[in-house]
Short mmCIF file of C-alpha atoms in Angstrom, two decimals:
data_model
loop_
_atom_site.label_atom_id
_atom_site.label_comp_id
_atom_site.label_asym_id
_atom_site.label_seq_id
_atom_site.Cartn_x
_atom_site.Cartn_y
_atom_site.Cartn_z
CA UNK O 111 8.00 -20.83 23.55
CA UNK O 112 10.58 -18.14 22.62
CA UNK O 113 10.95 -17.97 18.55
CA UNK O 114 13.58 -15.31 17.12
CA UNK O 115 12.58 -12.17 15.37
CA UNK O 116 14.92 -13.47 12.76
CA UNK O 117 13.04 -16.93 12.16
CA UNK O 118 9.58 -15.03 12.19
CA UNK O 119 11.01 -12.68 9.76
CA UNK O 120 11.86 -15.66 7.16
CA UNK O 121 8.48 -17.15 8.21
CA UNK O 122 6.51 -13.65 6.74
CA UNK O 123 8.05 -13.53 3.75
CA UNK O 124 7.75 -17.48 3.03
CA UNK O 125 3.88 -16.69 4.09
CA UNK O 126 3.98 -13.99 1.60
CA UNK O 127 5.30 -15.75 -1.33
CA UNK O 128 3.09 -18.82 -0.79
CA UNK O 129 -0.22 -16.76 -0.88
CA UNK O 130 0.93 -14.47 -3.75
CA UNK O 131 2.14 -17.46 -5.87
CA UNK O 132 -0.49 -19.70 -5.23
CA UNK O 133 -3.10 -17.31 -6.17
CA UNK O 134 -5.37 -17.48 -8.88
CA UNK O 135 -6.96 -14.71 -10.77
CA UNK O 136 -10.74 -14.38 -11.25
CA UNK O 137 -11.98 -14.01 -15.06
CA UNK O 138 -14.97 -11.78 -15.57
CA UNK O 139 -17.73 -14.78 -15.06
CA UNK O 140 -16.57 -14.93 -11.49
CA UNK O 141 -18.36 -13.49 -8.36
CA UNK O 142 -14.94 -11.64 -7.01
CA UNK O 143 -14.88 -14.60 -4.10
CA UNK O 144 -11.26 -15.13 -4.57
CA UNK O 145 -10.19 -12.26 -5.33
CA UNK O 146 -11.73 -11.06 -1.88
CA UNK O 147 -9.61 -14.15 -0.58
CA UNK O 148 -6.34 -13.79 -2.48
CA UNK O 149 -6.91 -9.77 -1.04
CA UNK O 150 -7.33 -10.79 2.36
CA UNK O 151 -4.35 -12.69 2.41
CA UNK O 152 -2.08 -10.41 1.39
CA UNK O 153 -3.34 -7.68 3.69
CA UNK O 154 -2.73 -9.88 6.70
CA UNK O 155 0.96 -10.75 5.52
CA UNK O 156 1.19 -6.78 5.26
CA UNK O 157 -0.17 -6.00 8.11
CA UNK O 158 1.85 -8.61 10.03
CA UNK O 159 5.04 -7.78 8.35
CA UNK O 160 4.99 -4.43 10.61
CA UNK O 161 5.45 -6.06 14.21
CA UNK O 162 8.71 -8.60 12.85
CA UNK O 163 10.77 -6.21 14.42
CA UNK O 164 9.08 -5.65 17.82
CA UNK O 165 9.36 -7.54 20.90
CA UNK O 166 9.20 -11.50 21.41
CA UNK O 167 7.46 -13.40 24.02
CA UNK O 168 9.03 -13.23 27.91
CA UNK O 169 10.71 -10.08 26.78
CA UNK O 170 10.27 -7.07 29.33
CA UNK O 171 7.66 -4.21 28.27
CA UNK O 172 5.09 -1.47 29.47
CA UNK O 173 2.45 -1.80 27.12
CA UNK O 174 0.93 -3.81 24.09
CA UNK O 175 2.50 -1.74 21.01
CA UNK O 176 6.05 -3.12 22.17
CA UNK O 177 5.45 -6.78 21.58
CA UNK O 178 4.77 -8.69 18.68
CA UNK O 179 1.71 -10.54 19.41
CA UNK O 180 0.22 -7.48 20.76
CA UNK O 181 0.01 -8.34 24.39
CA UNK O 182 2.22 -6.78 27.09
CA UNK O 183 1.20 -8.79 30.81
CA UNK O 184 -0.90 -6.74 32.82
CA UNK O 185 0.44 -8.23 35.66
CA UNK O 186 4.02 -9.80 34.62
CA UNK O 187 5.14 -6.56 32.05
CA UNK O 188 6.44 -9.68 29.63
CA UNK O 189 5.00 -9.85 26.32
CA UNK O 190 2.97 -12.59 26.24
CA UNK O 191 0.13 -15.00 23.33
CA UNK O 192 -2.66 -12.86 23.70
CA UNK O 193 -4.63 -16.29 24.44
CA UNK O 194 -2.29 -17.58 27.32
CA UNK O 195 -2.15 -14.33 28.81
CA UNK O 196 -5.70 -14.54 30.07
CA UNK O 197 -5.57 -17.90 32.17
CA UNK O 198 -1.48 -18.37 32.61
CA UNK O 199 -0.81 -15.61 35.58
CA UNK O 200 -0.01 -12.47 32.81
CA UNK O 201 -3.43 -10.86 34.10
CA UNK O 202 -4.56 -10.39 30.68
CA UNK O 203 -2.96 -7.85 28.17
CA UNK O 204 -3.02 -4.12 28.95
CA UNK O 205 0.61 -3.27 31.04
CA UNK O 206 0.39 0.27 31.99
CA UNK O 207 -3.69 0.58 30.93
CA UNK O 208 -5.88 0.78 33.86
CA UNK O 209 -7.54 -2.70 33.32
CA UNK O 210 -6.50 -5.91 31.51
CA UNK O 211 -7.70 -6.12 27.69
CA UNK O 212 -8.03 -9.48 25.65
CA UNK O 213 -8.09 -7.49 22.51
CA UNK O 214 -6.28 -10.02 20.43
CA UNK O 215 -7.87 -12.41 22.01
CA UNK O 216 -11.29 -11.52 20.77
CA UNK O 217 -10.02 -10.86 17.47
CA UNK O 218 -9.08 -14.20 16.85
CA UNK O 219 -12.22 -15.60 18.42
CA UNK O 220 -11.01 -16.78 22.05
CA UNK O 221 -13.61 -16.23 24.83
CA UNK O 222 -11.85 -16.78 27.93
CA UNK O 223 -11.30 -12.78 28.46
CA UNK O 224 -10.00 -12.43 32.22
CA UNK O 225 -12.10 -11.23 34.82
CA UNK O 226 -12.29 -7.27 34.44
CA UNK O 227 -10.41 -6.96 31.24
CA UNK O 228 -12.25 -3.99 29.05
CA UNK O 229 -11.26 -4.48 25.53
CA UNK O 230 -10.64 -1.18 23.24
CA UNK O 231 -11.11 -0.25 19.84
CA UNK O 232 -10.54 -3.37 17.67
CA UNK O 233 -9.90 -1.26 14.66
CA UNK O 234 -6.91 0.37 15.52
CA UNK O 235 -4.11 -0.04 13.45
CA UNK O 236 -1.71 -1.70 15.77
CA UNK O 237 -4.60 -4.11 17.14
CA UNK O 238 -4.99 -5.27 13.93
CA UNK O 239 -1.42 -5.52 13.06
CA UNK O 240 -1.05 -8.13 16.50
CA UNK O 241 -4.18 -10.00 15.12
CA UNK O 242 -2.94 -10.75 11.81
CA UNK O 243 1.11 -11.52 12.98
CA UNK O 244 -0.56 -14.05 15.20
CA UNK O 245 -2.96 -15.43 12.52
CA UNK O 246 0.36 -16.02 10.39
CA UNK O 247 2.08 -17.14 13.74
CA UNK O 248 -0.84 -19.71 14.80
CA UNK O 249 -2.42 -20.65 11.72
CA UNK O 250 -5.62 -18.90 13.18
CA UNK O 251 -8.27 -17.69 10.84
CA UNK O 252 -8.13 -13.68 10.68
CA UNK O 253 -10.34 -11.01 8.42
CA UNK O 254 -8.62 -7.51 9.04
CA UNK O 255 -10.58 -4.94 9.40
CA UNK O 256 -12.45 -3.21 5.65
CA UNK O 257 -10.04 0.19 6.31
CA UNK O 258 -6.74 -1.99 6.91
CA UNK O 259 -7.90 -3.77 3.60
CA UNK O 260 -8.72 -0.79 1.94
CA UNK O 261 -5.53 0.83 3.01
CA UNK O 262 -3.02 -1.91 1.71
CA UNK O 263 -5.31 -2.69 -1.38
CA UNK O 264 -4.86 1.23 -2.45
CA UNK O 265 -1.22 0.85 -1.54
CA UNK O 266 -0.87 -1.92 -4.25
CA UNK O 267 -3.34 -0.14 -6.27
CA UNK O 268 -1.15 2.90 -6.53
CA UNK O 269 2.26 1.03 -6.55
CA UNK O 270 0.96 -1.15 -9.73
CA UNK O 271 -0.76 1.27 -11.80
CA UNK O 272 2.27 3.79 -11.57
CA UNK O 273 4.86 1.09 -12.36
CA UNK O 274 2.53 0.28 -15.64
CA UNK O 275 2.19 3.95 -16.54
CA UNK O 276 5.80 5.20 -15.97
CA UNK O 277 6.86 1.93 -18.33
CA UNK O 278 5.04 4.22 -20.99
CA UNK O 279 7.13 6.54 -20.97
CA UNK O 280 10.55 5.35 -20.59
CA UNK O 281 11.86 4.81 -24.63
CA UNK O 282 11.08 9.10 -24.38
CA UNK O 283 13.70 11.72 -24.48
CA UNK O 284 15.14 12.14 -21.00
CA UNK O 285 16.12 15.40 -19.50
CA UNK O 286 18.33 18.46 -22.04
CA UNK O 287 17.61 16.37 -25.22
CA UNK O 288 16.08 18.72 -27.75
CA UNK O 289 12.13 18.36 -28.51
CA UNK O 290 9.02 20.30 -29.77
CA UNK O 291 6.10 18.72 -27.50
CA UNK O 292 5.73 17.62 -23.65
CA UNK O 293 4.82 14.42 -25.47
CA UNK O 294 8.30 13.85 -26.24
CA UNK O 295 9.50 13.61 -22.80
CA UNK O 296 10.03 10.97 -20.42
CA UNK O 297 8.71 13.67 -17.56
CA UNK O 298 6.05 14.78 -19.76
CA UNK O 299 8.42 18.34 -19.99
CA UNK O 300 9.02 20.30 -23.26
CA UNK O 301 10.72 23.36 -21.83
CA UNK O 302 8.51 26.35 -23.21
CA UNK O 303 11.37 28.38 -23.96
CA UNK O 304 14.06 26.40 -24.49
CA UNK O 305 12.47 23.41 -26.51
CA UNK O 306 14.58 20.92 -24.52
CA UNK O 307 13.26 18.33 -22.13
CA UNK O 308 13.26 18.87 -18.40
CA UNK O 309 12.41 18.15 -15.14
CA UNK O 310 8.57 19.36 -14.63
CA UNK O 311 9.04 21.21 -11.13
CA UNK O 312 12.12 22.96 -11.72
CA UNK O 313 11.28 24.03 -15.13
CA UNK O 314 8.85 26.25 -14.24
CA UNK O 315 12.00 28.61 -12.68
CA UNK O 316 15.13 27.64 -14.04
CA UNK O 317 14.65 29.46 -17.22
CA UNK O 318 12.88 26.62 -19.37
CA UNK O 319 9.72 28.86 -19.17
CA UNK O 320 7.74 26.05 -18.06
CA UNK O 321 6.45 23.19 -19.84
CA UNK O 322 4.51 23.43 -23.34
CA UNK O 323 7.02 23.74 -25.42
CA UNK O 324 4.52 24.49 -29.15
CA UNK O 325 1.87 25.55 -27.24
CA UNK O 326 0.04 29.03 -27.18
CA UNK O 327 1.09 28.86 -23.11
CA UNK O 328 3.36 26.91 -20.99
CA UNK O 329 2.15 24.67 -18.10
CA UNK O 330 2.67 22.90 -14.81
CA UNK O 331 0.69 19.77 -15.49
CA UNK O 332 2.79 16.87 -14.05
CA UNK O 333 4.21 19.57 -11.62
CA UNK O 334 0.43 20.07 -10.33
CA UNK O 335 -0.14 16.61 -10.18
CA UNK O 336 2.57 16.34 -8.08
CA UNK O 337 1.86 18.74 -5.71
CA UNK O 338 3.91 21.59 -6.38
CA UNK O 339 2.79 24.40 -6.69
CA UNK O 340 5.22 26.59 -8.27
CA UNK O 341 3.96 27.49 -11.66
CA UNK O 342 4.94 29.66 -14.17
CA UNK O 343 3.66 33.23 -14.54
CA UNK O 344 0.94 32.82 -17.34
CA UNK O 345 0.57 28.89 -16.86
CA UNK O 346 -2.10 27.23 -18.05
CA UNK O 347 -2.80 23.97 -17.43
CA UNK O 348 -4.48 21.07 -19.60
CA UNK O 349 -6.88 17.89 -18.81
CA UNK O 350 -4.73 16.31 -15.88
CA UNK O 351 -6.66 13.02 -16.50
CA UNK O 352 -5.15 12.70 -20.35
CA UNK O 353 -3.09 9.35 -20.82
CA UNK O 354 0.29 11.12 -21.56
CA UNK O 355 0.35 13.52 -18.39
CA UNK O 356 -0.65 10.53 -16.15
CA UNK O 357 2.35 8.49 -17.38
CA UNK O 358 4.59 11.44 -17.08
CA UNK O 359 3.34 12.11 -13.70
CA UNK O 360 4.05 8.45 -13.11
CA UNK O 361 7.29 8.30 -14.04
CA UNK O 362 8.58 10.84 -12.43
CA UNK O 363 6.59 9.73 -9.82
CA UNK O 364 8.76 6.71 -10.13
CA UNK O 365 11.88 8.56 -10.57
CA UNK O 366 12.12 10.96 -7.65
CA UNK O 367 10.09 9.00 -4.93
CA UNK O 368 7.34 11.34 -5.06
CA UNK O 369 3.43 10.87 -3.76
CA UNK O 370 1.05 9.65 -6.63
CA UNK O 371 -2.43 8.79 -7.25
CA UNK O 372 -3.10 7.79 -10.86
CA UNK O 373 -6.59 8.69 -12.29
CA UNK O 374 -8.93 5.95 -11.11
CA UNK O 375 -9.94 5.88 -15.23
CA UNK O 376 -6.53 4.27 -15.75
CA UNK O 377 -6.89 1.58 -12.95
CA UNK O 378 -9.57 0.25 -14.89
CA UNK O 379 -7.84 0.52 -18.16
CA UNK O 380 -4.51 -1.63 -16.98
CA UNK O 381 -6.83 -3.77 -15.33
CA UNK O 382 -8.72 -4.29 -18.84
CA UNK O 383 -5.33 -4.16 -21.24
CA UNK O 384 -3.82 -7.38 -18.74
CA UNK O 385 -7.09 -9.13 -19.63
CA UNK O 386 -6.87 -8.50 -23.45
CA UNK O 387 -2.92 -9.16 -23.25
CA UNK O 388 -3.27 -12.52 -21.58
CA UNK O 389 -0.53 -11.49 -19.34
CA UNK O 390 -2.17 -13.35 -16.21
CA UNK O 391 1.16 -14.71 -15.32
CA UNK O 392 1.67 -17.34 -12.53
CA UNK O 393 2.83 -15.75 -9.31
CA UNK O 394 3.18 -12.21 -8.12
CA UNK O 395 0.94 -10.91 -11.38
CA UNK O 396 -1.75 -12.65 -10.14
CA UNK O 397 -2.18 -11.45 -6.60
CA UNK O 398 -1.61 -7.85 -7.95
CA UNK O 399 -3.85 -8.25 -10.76
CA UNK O 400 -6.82 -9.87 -8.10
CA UNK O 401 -5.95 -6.53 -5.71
CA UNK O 402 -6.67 -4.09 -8.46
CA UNK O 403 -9.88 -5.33 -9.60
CA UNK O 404 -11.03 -5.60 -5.91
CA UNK O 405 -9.55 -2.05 -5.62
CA UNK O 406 -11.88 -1.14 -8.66
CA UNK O 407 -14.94 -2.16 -7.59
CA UNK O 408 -14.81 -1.04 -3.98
CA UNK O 409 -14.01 2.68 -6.11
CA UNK O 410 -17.23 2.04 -7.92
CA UNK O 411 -19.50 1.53 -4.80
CA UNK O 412 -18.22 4.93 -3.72
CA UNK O 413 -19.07 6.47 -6.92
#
């Protein structure tokens, strides 16, 4: 049956929506079970969301990263269900591999592999990207694999935390307005020299003097946290992990489109603040909420 990459498209995000608003939030006498559900299910709509624009069933191809459902004929070189393909005259998945695979297949629990078909790593990313747009597809059960959840969890992780943190900061000065801290700042910048806010990167050699404005030395902190490396002759840094430099780093974070990874200390501390608040609103909040305390404790197994 051929279905357009436009009505799959709506399907996703309808899939999306449904999970994420019907979730429900754990309180701290639960076991994490739904969380670990209400996680699951929004790593598979992730994960599926990444083949929408790939190629439909029947359409020509030379392997199984060009089709949606993961599964490129072996014989035919038409994408094909990675079910069907086995039995219907495809020859299995695998076009342009040296045998047939039922990769997909196995995934979602179908034994009727073809004859000779030599399945590879199930892991892989775009394996398990085929499995879960099929799962959403089918209505077929699906558990990605613990990295792919781990890898869209700390995705959300990230994404939430930053968004709370760089809220923090945004009733602050913004960038030329006169101040006497960092702490002043929305970028967490007190130009040394100049006692004006700035940008924390190009402060450090624009004649600003760095950050630190009142301090015995300027410093690079949200620059460092950042990833530049640019600092200031005589720079000395403070505790990277203290509440205002996060949220600066956040927000400019925020600001600029720039690589972040808040302090795990302040995952924990949103996470605690949203139960104290209350704010377990219906919806979205809820599906973020259950993805950062899943987030949390997979960090404290590590630790």
């Amino acid at each position: 049956m051929f279905i357009s990459k436009s009505l799959l498209t709506c399907a996703s995000l309808l899939v999306v929506l449904s999970a994420q608003t019907s979730a429900y939030v754990p309180n701290a006498r639960d076991n994490g079970a739904e969380s670990v559900e209400i996680a699951r299910r929004a790593t598979i709509s992730q994960l599926a969301a990444k083949q929408t624009s790939k190629k439909t069933v029947f359409e020509a191809c030379t392997g199984d990263d060009q089709c949606q459902q993961g599964c490129c004929g072996f014989s035919t070189g038409k994408c094909a269900g990675p079910d069907v393909a086995q039995t219907n005259g495809s020859g299995g998945c695998g076009r342009g591999s040296k045998v047939p695979n039922c990769n997909v297949a196995t995934l979602l629990g179908f034994k009727n592999c073809i004859a000779g078909a030599k399945n590879n790593n199930l892991k892989d990313a775009a394996i398990q990207q085929s499995a879960a747009f099929v799962s959403q597809l089918d209505g077929l059960p699906f558990t990605p694999a613990k990295r792919d959840i781990d890898e869209e969890l700390s995705l959300s992780r990230r994404t939430a935390t930053i968004a709370q943190l760089a809220a923090k900061q945004t009733s602050k000065k913004t960038v030329f307005e006169a101040c006497t801290g960092d702490d002043q700042c929305q970028q967490g910048c007190c130009g040394f020299s100049t006692g004006k806010c700035a940008g924390p990167d190009v402060a450090q050699t624009n004649g600003s003097g760095g950050c630190g404005r009142g301090s015995k030395a300027p410093n690079c902190n949200v620059a460092t946290l950042l990833g530049f490396k640019n600092c200031i002759a005589g720079a000395k840094n403070n505790n990277l992990k203290d509440a205002a430099i996060q949220q600066s780093a956040a927000f400019v974070s925020q600001l600029d489109n720039l690589p972040f990874t808040p302090s795990k200390r302040y995952i924990d501390e949103e996470i605690n603040i949203a139960r104290r608040e209350g704010k377990f609103a219906p919806g979205l909040l809820k599906a973020r909420v259950a993805e950062l305390e899943l987030e949390t404790r997979q960090y404290d197994e590590l630790d």
